[in-house]
């Protein structure tokens, strides 16, 4: 029961991330002045992040192990990037609540997907090196 709630809470956080990316893409396409070369790179980066988030959302919703790992990777990288960005601001802007809410969201995504209960829920079969015989255990 708890792992199901954790799974759907992680999906909700990922949907929020997808909404944020769609909003940024909309702003990039409609309101900002066009700068050749740079705009295409930014839009390609946003589209790649959007594809990864939707792929991760599909993986978690369908109980795939790779979805859990993608979600944890997105959470760790988002946490790292947002934390560095928040601490690189001037002191008056460091305590703005929006970056801190985003940092808490990324940390929540990682914590929701971490642990053996979620690994079991999302289809992990454990360490393949410990159950494959003598040679596999030596590699493990």
XYZ file of C-alpha atoms in Angstrom:
140
model
C 0.000 0.000 0.000
C 2.719 2.486 0.999
C 4.851 1.588 -2.018
C 1.866 2.263 -4.287
C 1.420 5.693 -2.735
C 5.138 6.381 -3.109
C 5.003 5.302 -6.751
C 2.110 7.617 -7.589
C 3.610 10.494 -5.611
C 6.778 10.106 -7.700
C 4.640 10.097 -10.859
C 2.959 13.305 -9.670
C 6.338 14.969 -9.110
C 7.415 13.902 -12.599
C 4.191 15.307 -14.059
C 4.991 18.611 -12.360
C 8.442 18.524 -13.919
C 6.903 17.838 -17.349
C 4.541 20.785 -16.841
C 7.457 23.021 -15.923
C 9.362 21.951 -19.047
C 6.332 22.552 -21.258
C 5.916 26.014 -19.738
C 9.587 26.869 -20.349
C 9.335 25.584 -23.914
C 6.198 27.700 -24.462
C 7.950 30.785 -23.113
C 10.963 30.066 -25.287
C 8.851 29.710 -28.418
C 6.389 32.545 -27.962
C 7.616 35.376 -25.769
C 11.374 35.604 -26.000
C 13.174 37.251 -28.912
C 14.762 34.857 -31.389
C 18.538 34.422 -31.270
C 19.804 32.179 -34.077
C 21.865 29.202 -32.985
C 21.335 29.553 -29.250
C 17.555 29.098 -29.330
C 17.778 25.815 -31.218
C 20.263 24.437 -28.685
C 18.045 25.450 -25.744
C 14.944 23.976 -27.379
C 16.800 20.738 -28.180
C 17.947 20.486 -24.552
C 14.424 21.117 -23.226
C 12.944 18.592 -25.673
C 15.501 15.991 -24.552
C 14.658 16.596 -20.880
C 10.955 16.370 -21.708
C 11.458 13.049 -23.522
C 13.464 11.654 -20.581
C 10.816 12.746 -18.080
C 7.987 11.197 -20.090
C 9.979 7.983 -20.584
C 10.655 7.841 -16.845
C 7.003 8.503 -16.069
C 6.009 5.615 -18.356
C 8.612 3.334 -16.747
C 7.449 4.065 -13.210
C 3.755 3.828 -14.080
C 4.279 0.401 -15.687
C 6.442 -0.913 -12.794
C 9.747 -1.099 -14.680
C 13.079 -1.244 -12.901
C 14.718 1.059 -15.430
C 11.977 3.650 -14.755
C 12.978 3.727 -11.106
C 16.637 4.216 -11.987
C 15.837 6.927 -14.543
C 13.679 8.677 -11.934
C 16.450 8.553 -9.357
C 18.950 9.854 -11.929
C 16.657 12.742 -12.851
C 16.151 13.533 -9.167
C 19.858 13.495 -8.302
C 20.863 15.566 -11.327
C 18.029 18.051 -10.791
C 18.918 18.344 -7.104
C 22.578 18.961 -7.938
C 21.968 21.494 -10.692
C 19.319 23.421 -8.753
C 21.437 23.476 -5.582
C 24.478 24.818 -7.410
C 22.309 27.409 -9.135
C 20.660 28.476 -5.864
C 23.984 28.874 -4.045
C 25.605 30.763 -6.922
C 23.090 33.617 -6.648
C 23.774 36.821 -4.700
C 23.018 36.588 -0.992
C 19.731 38.498 -1.300
C 18.418 35.936 -3.826
C 19.713 32.806 -2.065
C 16.722 32.692 0.240
C 14.088 32.986 -2.440
C 11.599 30.158 -1.682
C 11.109 28.921 -5.265
C 14.552 27.285 -5.749
C 14.271 25.719 -2.301
C 10.884 24.233 -3.128
C 12.360 22.812 -6.337
C 15.314 21.370 -4.392
C 12.919 19.748 -1.910
C 10.936 18.340 -4.864
C 14.030 16.740 -6.384
C 15.093 15.300 -3.027
C 11.555 13.989 -2.506
C 11.645 12.242 -5.877
C 14.874 10.451 -4.956
C 13.603 9.516 -1.495
C 10.284 8.260 -2.862
C 12.034 5.917 -5.302
C 14.802 4.759 -2.943
C 14.715 1.691 -0.768
C 14.126 -2.038 -1.043
C 10.323 -1.746 -0.929
C 10.291 0.378 -4.081
C 12.853 -1.871 -5.738
C 10.580 -4.836 -5.046
C 7.494 -2.895 -6.181
C 9.090 -1.786 -9.433
C 10.246 -5.226 -10.486
C 13.824 -5.518 -9.304
C 15.063 -9.085 -8.973
C 17.981 -8.281 -6.674
C 21.655 -8.603 -7.433
C 22.151 -10.965 -10.403
C 25.735 -11.702 -9.342
C 24.734 -13.329 -6.048
C 22.257 -15.855 -7.431
C 23.967 -17.046 -10.589
C 26.362 -19.685 -9.300
C 30.012 -19.723 -8.340
C 31.397 -17.635 -11.231
C 28.722 -14.989 -10.919
C 29.267 -14.729 -7.169
C 33.007 -14.279 -7.746
C 32.230 -11.392 -10.101
C 29.817 -9.942 -7.561
